[in-house]
Amino acid sequence: MEIENTINLKRFIPKKASRFYLIKIILYVSFLVALGTILQYQLGKIAPKAPVAKEIKGVEIDLH
């Protein structure tokens, strides 16, 4: 005799979210998108500068 186990999958179904919860998620996502856009803009604006080599006349360097 086998006893059939019934699996209750309904317990994994999320309950209906409230309107305030959805608005909060939308605000967080929009804040993160705006922050990421500003960060990308700032990082793109800063370009690494190449070092400038200055020539010094009249100087000899003796390597021994």
Short mmCIF file of N, CA and C in Angstrom, two decimals:
data_model
loop_
_atom_site.label_atom_id
_atom_site.label_comp_id
_atom_site.label_asym_id
_atom_site.label_seq_id
_atom_site.Cartn_x
_atom_site.Cartn_y
_atom_site.Cartn_z
N MET A 1 0.83 -1.17 0.00
CA MET A 1 0.00 0.00 0.00
C MET A 1 0.89 1.25 0.00
N GLU A 2 0.69 2.01 -1.00
CA GLU A 2 1.44 3.26 -1.10
C GLU A 2 0.54 4.43 -0.75
N ILE A 3 1.09 5.32 0.01
CA ILE A 3 0.36 6.54 0.36
C ILE A 3 0.85 7.65 -0.56
N GLU A 4 -0.07 8.23 -1.28
CA GLU A 4 0.31 9.30 -2.19
C GLU A 4 0.45 10.61 -1.42
N ASN A 5 1.61 11.19 -1.54
CA ASN A 5 1.85 12.48 -0.90
C ASN A 5 1.39 13.58 -1.85
N THR A 6 0.57 14.42 -1.37
CA THR A 6 0.16 15.55 -2.18
C THR A 6 1.07 16.73 -1.88
N ILE A 7 1.62 17.27 -2.93
CA ILE A 7 2.52 18.42 -2.78
C ILE A 7 1.69 19.68 -2.94
N ASN A 8 1.79 20.54 -1.96
CA ASN A 8 1.04 21.78 -1.97
C ASN A 8 1.92 22.87 -2.59
N LEU A 9 1.77 23.09 -3.90
CA LEU A 9 2.57 24.10 -4.57
C LEU A 9 2.00 25.50 -4.39
N LYS A 10 0.80 25.59 -3.91
CA LYS A 10 0.19 26.90 -3.72
C LYS A 10 0.89 27.71 -2.64
N ARG A 11 1.62 27.08 -1.78
CA ARG A 11 2.30 27.83 -0.73
C ARG A 11 3.48 28.63 -1.29
N PHE A 12 3.95 28.28 -2.51
CA PHE A 12 5.06 29.01 -3.11
C PHE A 12 4.60 30.18 -3.98
N ILE A 13 3.32 30.31 -4.20
CA ILE A 13 2.79 31.40 -5.00
C ILE A 13 2.84 32.67 -4.15
N PRO A 14 3.48 33.74 -4.68
CA PRO A 14 3.54 34.98 -3.89
C PRO A 14 2.17 35.61 -3.74
N LYS A 15 1.96 36.20 -2.60
CA LYS A 15 0.70 36.88 -2.36
C LYS A 15 0.68 38.19 -3.14
N LYS A 16 -0.48 38.71 -3.36
CA LYS A 16 -0.63 39.94 -4.12
C LYS A 16 0.06 41.08 -3.36
N ALA A 17 0.93 41.79 -4.09
CA ALA A 17 1.68 42.88 -3.48
C ALA A 17 0.80 44.11 -3.37
N SER A 18 1.03 44.87 -2.34
CA SER A 18 0.24 46.08 -2.16
C SER A 18 0.76 47.17 -3.10
N ARG A 19 -0.05 48.18 -3.31
CA ARG A 19 0.30 49.27 -4.21
C ARG A 19 1.51 50.04 -3.67
N PHE A 20 1.58 50.23 -2.37
CA PHE A 20 2.71 50.94 -1.77
C PHE A 20 4.02 50.19 -2.00
N TYR A 21 3.98 48.88 -1.90
CA TYR A 21 5.18 48.06 -2.11
C TYR A 21 5.65 48.18 -3.56
N LEU A 22 4.74 48.16 -4.51
CA LEU A 22 5.12 48.29 -5.91
C LEU A 22 5.69 49.68 -6.21
N ILE A 23 5.10 50.71 -5.64
CA ILE A 23 5.61 52.07 -5.84
C ILE A 23 7.01 52.20 -5.26
N LYS A 24 7.23 51.57 -4.10
CA LYS A 24 8.54 51.61 -3.47
C LYS A 24 9.59 50.93 -4.34
N ILE A 25 9.25 49.81 -4.94
CA ILE A 25 10.18 49.10 -5.82
C ILE A 25 10.48 49.94 -7.05
N ILE A 26 9.46 50.57 -7.63
CA ILE A 26 9.67 51.42 -8.81
C ILE A 26 10.58 52.60 -8.47
N LEU A 27 10.40 53.20 -7.30
CA LEU A 27 11.26 54.30 -6.89
C LEU A 27 12.71 53.85 -6.70
N TYR A 28 12.91 52.70 -6.07
CA TYR A 28 14.27 52.17 -5.88
C TYR A 28 14.94 51.89 -7.22
N VAL A 29 14.22 51.27 -8.13
CA VAL A 29 14.81 50.94 -9.43
C VAL A 29 15.14 52.21 -10.20
N SER A 30 14.25 53.19 -10.19
CA SER A 30 14.53 54.44 -10.90
C SER A 30 15.70 55.18 -10.26
N PHE A 31 15.82 55.13 -8.93
CA PHE A 31 16.96 55.75 -8.26
C PHE A 31 18.27 55.07 -8.66
N LEU A 32 18.28 53.74 -8.72
CA LEU A 32 19.49 53.03 -9.11
C LEU A 32 19.86 53.30 -10.57
N VAL A 33 18.87 53.39 -11.43
CA VAL A 33 19.14 53.69 -12.84
C VAL A 33 19.72 55.11 -12.97
N ALA A 34 19.15 56.06 -12.27
CA ALA A 34 19.66 57.43 -12.32
C ALA A 34 21.07 57.50 -11.76
N LEU A 35 21.33 56.81 -10.67
CA LEU A 35 22.66 56.80 -10.08
C LEU A 35 23.68 56.16 -11.02
N GLY A 36 23.30 55.08 -11.66
CA GLY A 36 24.19 54.43 -12.63
C GLY A 36 24.47 55.31 -13.83
N THR A 37 23.45 56.03 -14.30
CA THR A 37 23.64 56.93 -15.44
C THR A 37 24.60 58.07 -15.08
N ILE A 38 24.41 58.64 -13.91
CA ILE A 38 25.30 59.72 -13.47
C ILE A 38 26.73 59.21 -13.31
N LEU A 39 26.88 58.02 -12.76
CA LEU A 39 28.20 57.44 -12.57
C LEU A 39 28.89 57.18 -13.91
N GLN A 40 28.15 56.65 -14.88
CA GLN A 40 28.72 56.41 -16.21
C GLN A 40 29.15 57.74 -16.85
N TYR A 41 28.34 58.77 -16.69
CA TYR A 41 28.67 60.07 -17.26
C TYR A 41 29.94 60.64 -16.62
N GLN A 42 30.04 60.53 -15.30
CA GLN A 42 31.21 61.07 -14.60
C GLN A 42 32.47 60.28 -14.95
N LEU A 43 32.38 58.96 -15.05
CA LEU A 43 33.56 58.16 -15.39
C LEU A 43 33.99 58.38 -16.83
N GLY A 44 33.06 58.66 -17.72
CA GLY A 44 33.40 58.93 -19.11
C GLY A 44 34.03 60.29 -19.29
N LYS A 45 33.71 61.22 -18.39
CA LYS A 45 34.23 62.57 -18.48
C LYS A 45 35.69 62.64 -18.04
N ILE A 46 36.06 61.80 -17.10
CA ILE A 46 37.43 61.81 -16.58
C ILE A 46 38.29 60.93 -17.48
N ALA A 47 39.19 61.56 -18.22
CA ALA A 47 40.09 60.83 -19.12
C ALA A 47 41.48 60.80 -18.48
N PRO A 48 42.15 59.67 -18.52
CA PRO A 48 43.50 59.61 -17.96
C PRO A 48 44.46 60.47 -18.81
N LYS A 49 45.25 61.26 -18.13
CA LYS A 49 46.19 62.15 -18.82
C LYS A 49 47.54 61.45 -18.98
N ALA A 50 48.12 61.62 -20.15
CA ALA A 50 49.44 61.04 -20.42
C ALA A 50 50.50 61.90 -19.71
N PRO A 51 51.50 61.27 -19.15
CA PRO A 51 52.55 62.05 -18.49
C PRO A 51 53.34 62.88 -19.51
N VAL A 52 53.63 64.09 -19.13
CA VAL A 52 54.35 65.00 -20.02
C VAL A 52 55.84 64.90 -19.68
N ALA A 53 56.63 64.60 -20.71
CA ALA A 53 58.07 64.50 -20.52
C ALA A 53 58.69 65.88 -20.72
N LYS A 54 59.47 66.34 -19.74
CA LYS A 54 60.13 67.64 -19.83
C LYS A 54 61.61 67.41 -20.12
N GLU A 55 62.08 68.17 -21.07
CA GLU A 55 63.49 68.05 -21.44
C GLU A 55 64.31 69.04 -20.63
N ILE A 56 65.40 68.56 -20.06
CA ILE A 56 66.29 69.42 -19.28
C ILE A 56 67.59 69.53 -20.07
N LYS A 57 67.93 70.73 -20.48
CA LYS A 57 69.13 70.94 -21.29
C LYS A 57 70.33 71.20 -20.38
N GLY A 58 71.49 70.67 -20.81
CA GLY A 58 72.71 70.92 -20.09
C GLY A 58 72.95 69.95 -18.93
N VAL A 59 72.25 68.82 -18.87
CA VAL A 59 72.42 67.87 -17.78
C VAL A 59 72.90 66.54 -18.37
N GLU A 60 73.97 66.00 -17.79
CA GLU A 60 74.46 64.70 -18.21
C GLU A 60 74.26 63.70 -17.07
N ILE A 61 73.82 62.51 -17.45
CA ILE A 61 73.62 61.47 -16.45
C ILE A 61 74.64 60.37 -16.75
N ASP A 62 75.47 60.09 -15.76
CA ASP A 62 76.52 59.10 -15.91
C ASP A 62 76.05 57.82 -15.22
N LEU A 63 75.90 56.76 -16.00
CA LEU A 63 75.46 55.48 -15.47
C LEU A 63 76.62 54.51 -15.40
N HIS A 64 77.09 54.20 -14.22
CA HIS A 64 78.14 53.19 -14.02
C HIS A 64 77.75 52.28 -12.92
#
